[in-house]
CSV table of C-alpha atoms and ligand atoms in Angstrom, one decimal:
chain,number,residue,atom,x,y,z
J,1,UNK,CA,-52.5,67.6,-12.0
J,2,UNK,CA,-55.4,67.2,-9.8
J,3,UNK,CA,-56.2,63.7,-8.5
J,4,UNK,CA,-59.9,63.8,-9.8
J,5,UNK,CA,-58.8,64.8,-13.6
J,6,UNK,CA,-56.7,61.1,-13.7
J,7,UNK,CA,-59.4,59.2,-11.6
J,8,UNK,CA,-59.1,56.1,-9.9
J,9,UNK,CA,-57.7,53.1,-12.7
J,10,UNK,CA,-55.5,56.1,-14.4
J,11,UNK,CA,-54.0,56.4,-10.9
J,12,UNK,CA,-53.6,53.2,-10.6
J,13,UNK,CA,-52.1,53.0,-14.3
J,14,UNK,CA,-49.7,55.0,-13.3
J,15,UNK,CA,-48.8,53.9,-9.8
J,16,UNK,CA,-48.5,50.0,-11.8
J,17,UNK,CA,-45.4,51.8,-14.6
J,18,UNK,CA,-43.9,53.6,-11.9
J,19,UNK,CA,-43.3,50.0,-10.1
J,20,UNK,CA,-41.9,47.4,-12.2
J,21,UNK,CA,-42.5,44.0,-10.7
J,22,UNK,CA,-38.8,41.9,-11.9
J,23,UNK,CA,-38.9,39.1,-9.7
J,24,UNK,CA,-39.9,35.8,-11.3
J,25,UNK,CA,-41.6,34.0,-8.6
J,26,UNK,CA,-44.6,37.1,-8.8
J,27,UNK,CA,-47.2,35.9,-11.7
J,28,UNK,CA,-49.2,38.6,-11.5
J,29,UNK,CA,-48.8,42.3,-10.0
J,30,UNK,CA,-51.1,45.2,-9.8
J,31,UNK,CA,-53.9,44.5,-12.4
J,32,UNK,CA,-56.3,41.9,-11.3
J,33,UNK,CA,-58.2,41.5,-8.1
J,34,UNK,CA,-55.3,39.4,-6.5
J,35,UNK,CA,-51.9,39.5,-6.7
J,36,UNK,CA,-50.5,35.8,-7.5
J,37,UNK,CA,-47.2,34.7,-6.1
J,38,UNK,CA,-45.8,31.4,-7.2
J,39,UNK,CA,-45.1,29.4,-4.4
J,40,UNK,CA,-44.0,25.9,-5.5
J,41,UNK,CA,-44.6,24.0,-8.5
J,42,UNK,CA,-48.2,23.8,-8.5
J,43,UNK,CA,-49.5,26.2,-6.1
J,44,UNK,CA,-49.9,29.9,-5.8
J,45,UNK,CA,-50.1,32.6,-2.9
J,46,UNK,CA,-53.2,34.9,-3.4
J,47,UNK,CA,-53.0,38.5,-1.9
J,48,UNK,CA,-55.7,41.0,-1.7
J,49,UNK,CA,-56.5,44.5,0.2
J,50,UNK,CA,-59.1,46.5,0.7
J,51,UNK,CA,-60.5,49.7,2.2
J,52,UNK,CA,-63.7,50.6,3.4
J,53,UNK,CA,-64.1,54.0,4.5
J,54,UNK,CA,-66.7,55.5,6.8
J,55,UNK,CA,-68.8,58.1,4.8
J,56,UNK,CA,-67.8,56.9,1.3
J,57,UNK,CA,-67.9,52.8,1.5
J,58,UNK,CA,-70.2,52.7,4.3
J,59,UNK,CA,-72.2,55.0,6.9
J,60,UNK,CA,-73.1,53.8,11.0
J,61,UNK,CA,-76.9,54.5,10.3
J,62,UNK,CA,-77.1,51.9,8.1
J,63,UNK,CA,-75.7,48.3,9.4
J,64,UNK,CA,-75.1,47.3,13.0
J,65,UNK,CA,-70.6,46.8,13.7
J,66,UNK,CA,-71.4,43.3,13.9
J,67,UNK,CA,-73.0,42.9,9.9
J,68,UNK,CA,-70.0,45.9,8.9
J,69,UNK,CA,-67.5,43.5,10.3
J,70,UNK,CA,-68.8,40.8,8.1
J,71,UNK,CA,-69.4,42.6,4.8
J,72,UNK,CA,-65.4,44.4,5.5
J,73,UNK,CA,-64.2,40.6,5.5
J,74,UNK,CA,-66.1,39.6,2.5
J,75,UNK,CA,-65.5,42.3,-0.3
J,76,UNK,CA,-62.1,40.7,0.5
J,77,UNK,CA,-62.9,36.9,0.2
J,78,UNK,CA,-64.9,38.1,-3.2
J,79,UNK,CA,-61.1,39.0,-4.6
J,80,UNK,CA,-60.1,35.4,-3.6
J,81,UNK,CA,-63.4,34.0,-5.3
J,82,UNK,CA,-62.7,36.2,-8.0
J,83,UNK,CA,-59.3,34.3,-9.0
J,84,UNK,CA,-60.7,31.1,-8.5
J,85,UNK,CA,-58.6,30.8,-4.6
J,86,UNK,CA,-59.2,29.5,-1.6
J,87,UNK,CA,-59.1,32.1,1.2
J,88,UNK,CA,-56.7,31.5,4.5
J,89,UNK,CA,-54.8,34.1,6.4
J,90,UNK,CA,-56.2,37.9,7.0
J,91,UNK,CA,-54.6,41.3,8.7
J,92,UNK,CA,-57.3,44.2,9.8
J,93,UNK,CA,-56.0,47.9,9.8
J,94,UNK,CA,-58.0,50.1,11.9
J,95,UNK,CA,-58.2,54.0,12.1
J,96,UNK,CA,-60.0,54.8,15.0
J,97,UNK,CA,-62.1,58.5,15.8
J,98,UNK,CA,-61.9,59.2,19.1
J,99,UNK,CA,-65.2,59.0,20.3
J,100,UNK,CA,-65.6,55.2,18.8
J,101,UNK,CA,-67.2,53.2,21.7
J,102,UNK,CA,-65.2,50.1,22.8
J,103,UNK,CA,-68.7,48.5,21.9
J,104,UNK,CA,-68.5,49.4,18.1
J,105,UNK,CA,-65.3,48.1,17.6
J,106,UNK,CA,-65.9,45.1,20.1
J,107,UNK,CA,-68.9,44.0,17.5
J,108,UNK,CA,-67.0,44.8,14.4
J,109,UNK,CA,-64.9,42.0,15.4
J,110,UNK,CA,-67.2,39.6,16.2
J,111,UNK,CA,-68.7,40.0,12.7
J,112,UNK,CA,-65.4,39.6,11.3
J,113,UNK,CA,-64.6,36.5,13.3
J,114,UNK,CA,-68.1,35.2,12.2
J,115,UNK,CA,-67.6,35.5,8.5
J,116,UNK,CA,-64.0,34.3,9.0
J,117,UNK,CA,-65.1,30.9,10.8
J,118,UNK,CA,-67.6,30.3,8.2
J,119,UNK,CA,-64.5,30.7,5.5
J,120,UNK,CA,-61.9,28.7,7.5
J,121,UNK,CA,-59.7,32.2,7.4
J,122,UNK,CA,-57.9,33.0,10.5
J,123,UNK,CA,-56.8,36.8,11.4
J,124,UNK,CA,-53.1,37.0,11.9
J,125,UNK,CA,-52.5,40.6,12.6
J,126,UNK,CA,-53.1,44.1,11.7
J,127,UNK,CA,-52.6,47.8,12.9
J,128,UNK,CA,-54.1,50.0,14.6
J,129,UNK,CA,-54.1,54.1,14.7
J,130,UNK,CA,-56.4,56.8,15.4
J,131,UNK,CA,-58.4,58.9,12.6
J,132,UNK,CA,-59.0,62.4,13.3
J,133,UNK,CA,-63.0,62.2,11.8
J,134,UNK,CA,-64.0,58.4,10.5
J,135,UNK,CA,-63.7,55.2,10.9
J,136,UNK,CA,-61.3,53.7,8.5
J,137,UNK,CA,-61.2,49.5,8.1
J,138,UNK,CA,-58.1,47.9,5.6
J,139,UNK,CA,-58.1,44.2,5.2
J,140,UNK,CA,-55.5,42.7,3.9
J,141,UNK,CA,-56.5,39.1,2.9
J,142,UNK,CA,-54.2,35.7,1.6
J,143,UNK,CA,-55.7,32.9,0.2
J,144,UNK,CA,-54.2,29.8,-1.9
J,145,UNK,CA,-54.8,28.5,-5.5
J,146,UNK,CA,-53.4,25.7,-7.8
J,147,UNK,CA,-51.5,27.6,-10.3
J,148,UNK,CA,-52.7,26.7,-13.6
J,149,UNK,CA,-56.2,27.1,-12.2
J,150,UNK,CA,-56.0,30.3,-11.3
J,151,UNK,CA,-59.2,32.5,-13.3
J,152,UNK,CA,-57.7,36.4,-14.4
J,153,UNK,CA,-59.1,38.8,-16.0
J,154,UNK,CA,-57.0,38.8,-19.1
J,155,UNK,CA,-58.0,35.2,-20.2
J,156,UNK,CA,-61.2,35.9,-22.4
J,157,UNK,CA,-61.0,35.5,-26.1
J,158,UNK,CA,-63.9,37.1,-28.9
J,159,UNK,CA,-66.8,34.2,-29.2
J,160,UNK,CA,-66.8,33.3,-25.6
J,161,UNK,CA,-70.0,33.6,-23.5
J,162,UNK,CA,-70.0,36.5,-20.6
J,163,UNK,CA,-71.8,34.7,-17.4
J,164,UNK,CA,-72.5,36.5,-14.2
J,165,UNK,CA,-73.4,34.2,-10.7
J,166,UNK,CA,-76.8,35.2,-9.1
J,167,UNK,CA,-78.8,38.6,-9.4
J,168,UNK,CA,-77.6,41.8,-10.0
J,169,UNK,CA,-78.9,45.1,-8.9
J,170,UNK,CA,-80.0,44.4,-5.5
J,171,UNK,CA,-77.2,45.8,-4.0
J,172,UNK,CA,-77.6,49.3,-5.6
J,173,UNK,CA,-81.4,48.7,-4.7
J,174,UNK,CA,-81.1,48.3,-0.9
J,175,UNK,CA,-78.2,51.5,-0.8
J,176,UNK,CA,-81.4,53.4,-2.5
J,177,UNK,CA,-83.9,52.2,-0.2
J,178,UNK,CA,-81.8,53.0,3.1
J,179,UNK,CA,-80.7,56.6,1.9
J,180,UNK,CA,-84.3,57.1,1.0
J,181,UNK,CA,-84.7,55.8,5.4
J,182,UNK,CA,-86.1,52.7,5.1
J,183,UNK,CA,-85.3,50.9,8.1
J,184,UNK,CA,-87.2,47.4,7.3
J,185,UNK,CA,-86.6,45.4,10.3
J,186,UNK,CA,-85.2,43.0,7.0
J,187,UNK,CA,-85.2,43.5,3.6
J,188,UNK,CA,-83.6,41.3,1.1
J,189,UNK,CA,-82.0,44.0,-1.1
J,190,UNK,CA,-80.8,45.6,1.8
J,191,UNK,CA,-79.3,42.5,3.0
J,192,UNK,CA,-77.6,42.0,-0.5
J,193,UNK,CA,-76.2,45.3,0.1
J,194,UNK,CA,-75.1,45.3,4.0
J,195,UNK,CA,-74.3,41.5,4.2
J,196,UNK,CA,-72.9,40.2,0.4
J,197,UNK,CA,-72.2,36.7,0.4
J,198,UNK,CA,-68.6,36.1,-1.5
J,199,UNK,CA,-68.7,33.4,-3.9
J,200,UNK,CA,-65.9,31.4,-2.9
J,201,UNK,CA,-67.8,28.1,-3.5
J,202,UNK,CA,-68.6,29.1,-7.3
J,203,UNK,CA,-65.2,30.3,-7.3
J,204,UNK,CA,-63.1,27.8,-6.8
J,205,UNK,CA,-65.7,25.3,-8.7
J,206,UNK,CA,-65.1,26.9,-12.0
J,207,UNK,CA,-61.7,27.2,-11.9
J,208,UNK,CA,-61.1,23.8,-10.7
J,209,UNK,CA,-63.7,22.3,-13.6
J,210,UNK,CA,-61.6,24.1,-16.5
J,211,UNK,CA,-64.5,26.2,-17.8
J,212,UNK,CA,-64.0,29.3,-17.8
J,213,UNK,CA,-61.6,32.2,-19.8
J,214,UNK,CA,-61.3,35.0,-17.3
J,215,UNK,CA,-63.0,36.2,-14.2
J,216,UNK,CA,-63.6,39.0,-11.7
J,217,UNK,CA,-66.3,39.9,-9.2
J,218,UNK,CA,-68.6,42.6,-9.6
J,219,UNK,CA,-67.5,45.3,-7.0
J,220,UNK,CA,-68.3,48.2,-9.3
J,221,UNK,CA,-70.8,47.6,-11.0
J,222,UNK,CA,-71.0,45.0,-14.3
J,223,UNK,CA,-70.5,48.2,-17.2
J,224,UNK,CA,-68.0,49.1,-15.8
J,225,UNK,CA,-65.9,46.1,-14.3
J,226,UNK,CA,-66.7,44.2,-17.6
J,227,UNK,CA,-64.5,46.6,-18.8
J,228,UNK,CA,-61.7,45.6,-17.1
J,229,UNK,CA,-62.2,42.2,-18.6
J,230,UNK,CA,-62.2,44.0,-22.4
J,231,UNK,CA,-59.1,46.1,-21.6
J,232,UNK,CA,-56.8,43.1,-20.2
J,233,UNK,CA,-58.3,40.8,-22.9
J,234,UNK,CA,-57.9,42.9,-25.4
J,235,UNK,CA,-61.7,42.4,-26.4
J,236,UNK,CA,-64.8,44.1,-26.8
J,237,UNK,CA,-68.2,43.1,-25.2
J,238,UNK,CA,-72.0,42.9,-26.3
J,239,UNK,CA,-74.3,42.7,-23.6
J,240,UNK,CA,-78.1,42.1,-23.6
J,241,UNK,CA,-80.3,43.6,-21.0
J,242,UNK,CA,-83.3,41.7,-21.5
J,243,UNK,CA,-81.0,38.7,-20.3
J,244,UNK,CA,-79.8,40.5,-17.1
J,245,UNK,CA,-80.7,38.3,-14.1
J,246,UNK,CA,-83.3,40.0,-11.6
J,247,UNK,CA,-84.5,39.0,-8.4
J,248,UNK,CA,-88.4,38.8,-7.1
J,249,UNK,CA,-87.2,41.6,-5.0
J,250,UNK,CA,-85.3,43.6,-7.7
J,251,UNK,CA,-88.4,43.6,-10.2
J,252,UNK,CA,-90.8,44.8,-7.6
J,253,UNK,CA,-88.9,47.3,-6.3
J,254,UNK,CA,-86.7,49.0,-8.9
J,255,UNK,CA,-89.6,50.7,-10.7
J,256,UNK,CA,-90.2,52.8,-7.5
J,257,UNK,CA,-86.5,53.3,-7.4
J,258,UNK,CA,-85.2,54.2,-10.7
J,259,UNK,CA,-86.0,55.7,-13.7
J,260,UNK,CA,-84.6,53.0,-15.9
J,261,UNK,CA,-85.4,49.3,-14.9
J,262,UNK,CA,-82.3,48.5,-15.8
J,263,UNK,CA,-79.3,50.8,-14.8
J,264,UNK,CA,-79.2,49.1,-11.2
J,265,UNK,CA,-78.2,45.6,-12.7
J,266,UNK,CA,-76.2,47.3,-15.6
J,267,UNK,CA,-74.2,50.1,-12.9
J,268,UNK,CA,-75.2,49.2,-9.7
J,269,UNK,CA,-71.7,48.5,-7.8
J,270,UNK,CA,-71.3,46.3,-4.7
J,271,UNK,CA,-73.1,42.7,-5.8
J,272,UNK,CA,-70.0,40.8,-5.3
J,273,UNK,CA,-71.5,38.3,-8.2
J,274,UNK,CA,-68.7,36.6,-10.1
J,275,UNK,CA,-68.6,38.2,-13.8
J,276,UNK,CA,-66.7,35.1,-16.5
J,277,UNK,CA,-66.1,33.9,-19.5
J,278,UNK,CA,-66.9,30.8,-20.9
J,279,UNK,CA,-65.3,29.4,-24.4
J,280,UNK,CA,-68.8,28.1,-26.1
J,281,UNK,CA,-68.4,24.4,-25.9
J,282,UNK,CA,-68.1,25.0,-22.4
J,283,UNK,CA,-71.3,26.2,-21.8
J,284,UNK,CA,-73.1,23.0,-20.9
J,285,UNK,CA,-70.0,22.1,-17.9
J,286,UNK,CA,-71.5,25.5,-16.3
J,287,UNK,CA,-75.1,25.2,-16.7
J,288,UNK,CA,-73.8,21.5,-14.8
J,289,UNK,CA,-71.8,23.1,-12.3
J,290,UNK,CA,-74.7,25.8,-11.5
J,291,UNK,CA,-76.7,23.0,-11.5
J,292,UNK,CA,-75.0,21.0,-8.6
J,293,UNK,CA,-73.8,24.4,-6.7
J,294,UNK,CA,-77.9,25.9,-6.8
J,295,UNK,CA,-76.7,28.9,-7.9
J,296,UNK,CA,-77.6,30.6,-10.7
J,297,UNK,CA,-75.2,31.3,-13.3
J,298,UNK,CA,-77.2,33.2,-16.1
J,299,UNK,CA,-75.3,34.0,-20.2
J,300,UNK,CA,-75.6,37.9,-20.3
J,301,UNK,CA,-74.0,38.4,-23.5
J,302,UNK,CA,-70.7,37.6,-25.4
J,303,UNK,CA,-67.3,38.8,-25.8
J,304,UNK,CA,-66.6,40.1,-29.9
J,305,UNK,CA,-63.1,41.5,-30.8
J,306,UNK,CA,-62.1,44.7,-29.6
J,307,UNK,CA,-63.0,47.0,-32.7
J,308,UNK,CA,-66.7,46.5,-31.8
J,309,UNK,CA,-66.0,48.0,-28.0
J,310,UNK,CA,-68.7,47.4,-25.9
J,311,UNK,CA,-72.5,47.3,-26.8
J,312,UNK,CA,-75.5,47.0,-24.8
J,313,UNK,CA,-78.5,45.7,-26.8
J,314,UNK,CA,-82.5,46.4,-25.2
J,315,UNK,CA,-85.2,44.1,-26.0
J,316,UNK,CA,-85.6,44.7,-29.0
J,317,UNK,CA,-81.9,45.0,-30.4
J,318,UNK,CA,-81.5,48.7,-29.9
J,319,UNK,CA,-78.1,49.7,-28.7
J,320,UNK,CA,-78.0,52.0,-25.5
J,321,UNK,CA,-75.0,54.3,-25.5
J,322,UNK,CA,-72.7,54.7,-22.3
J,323,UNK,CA,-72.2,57.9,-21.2
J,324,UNK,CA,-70.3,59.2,-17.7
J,325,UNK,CA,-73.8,59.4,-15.5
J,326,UNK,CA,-75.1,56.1,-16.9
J,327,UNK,CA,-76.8,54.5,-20.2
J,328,UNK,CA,-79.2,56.2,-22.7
J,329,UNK,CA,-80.8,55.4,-25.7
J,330,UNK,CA,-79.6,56.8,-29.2
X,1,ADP,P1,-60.8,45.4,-6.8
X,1,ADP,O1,-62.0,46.3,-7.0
X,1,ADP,O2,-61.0,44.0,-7.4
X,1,ADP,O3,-60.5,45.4,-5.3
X,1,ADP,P2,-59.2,47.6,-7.5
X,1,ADP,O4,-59.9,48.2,-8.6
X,1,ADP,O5,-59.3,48.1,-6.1
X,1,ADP,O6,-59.6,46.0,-7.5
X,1,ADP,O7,-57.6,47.4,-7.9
X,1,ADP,C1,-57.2,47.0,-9.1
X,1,ADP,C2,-55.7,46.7,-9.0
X,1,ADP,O8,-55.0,47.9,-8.7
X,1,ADP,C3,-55.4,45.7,-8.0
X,1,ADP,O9,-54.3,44.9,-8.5
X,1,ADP,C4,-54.9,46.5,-6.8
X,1,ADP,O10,-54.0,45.8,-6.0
X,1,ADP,C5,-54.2,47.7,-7.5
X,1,ADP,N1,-54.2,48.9,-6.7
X,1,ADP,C6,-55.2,49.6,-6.3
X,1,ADP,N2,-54.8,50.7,-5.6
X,1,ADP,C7,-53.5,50.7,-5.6
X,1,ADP,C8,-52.5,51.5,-5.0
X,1,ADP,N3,-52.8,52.7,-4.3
X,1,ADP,N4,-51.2,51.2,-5.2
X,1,ADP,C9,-50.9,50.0,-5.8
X,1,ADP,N5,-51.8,49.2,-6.4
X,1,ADP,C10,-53.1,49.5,-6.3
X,2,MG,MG1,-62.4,42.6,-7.4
């Protein structure tokens, strides 16, 4: 069978049954944005790893090394948000073309060492090969939680509220605007989408306060990651658009953008916004917590039980149907 016909998550699937996990200190295994690994009585290990791949996660054109090095090191730190951790230890893997300046690589660590000061995370090792045609980063990053705090995707139950941290869309927004060649000497979506800031802080704050169900970050865009959330909960999802959060930015641009004002913020990948759950009488604690963190934390919708699958509702109570290249009316 060819790769493409499975795709990604059925890979995954199937990688996950092939691998039974049997020893009992490992909580949770392939499935979540971290693994968690029990490490005493109350506290966890936290492991993540990512790729990003010149030519599909990122192109040279578009960001200086030193702002690549930083957003490589924080799509990581958003998996440690995304459980609720605290981010600690990281490993870089490097494939190298042969014509890579010393220069490039020199400033792709600087950015990395930046980002990792401001996070308190310390590189510990790596490795290091050559790539026949692009540029190939892996970061493998290990954080720390309190056990019985730690936020997964399978915790949401039908009535609970679906909350997402800042503005979505921007992201998706500034990838448009610089394949299109803008070059603004800055931009604010393109900064959303070259330098994303993880939310470790919001993170760790809602897991520690009890609030919330389940969580994840929003790498892939909220349509789709939401339904990660749905499949692990065992729920469905109703969503409405006209509650979507949308920056200054966002609303000016998107019309000259995209046809639909809303498929950024509904598909758009690479926001790194936390996506949670919140059982209702909790709702107040994170309006509270958003509150005292200045960051917005907006209600986009709620979870239902899983026979009603996921719905998107317009402004006026219309559903929009998913299909594979996006959502359309009935
Ligand atoms: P995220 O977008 O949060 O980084 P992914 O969708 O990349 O998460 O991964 C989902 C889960 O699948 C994670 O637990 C991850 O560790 C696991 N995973 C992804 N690729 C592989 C692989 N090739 N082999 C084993 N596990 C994998
Ligand atoms: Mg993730």
């Amino acid at each position: 069978m060819q790769i493409n016909k499975l795709g990604e998550f059925g890979l995954i699937e199937k990688i996950a049954r092939s691998a039974a996990v049997s020893d009992p200190q490992v909580v949770k295994a392939i499935g979540d944005d971290a693994a968690v690994v029990s490490l005493d009585r109350t506290a966890c290990l936290l492991v993540t790893t990512d790729i990003l791949k010149e030519g599909i996660h990122f192109k040279k054109a578009f960001s200086s090394p030193f702002v690549l090095g930083k957003k490589c090191l924080a799509v990581n730190l958003s998996d440690i948000a995304a459980m609720g951790g605290t981010p600690r230890y990281y490993f870089v893997s490097l494939a190298i073309p042969p014509d890579t300046q010393y220069g490039f690589i020199r400033e792709l660590y600087r950015g990395m060492n930046a980002q990792a000061r401001r996070f308190g995370v310390q590189l510990l090792g790596g490795d290091t090969t050559a790539s026949q045609d692009s540029l190939v980063v892996s970061i493998t990053l290990l954080g720390r939680a309190v056990k019985r705090q730690v936020l997964y995707r399978h915790g949401a139950g039908p009535g609970d509220l679906i909350f997402v941290t800042g503005t979505l869309g921007d992201s998706a927004l500034g990838l448009m605007l610089l394949e299109k060649g803008v070059r603004p000497a800055y931009n604010v979506l393109v900064k959303r989408h070259s330098d994303p800031q993880p939310r470790i802080e919001a993170g760790r704050a809602l897991a520690c306060s009890g609030a919330a169900s389940a969580m994840m970050d929003i790498s892939d865009g909220l349509a789709g990651d939401l339904r990660h959330i749905m499949k692990q909960s065992g729920v469905g999802a109703r969503i409405f658009l006209d509650r979507l959060p949308l920056s200054a930015a966002y609303r000016r641009e998107c019309p000259k953008l995209s046809a639909d004002w809303y498929l950024p913020a509904l598909s758009g990948g690479e926001d790194y916004e936390l996506l949670f759950t919140v059982p209702r009488r909790n709702e107040k604690r994170v309006q509270a917590l958003a509150g005292k963190l200045r960051l917005p934390m907006t209600c986009i919708g709620e979870i239902t039980d899983t026979k009603q699958g996921f719905t998107v509702l317009d402004e006026r109570g219309k559903r929009l149907r998913l299909r594979e290249t996006g959502f359309r009316h009935f």
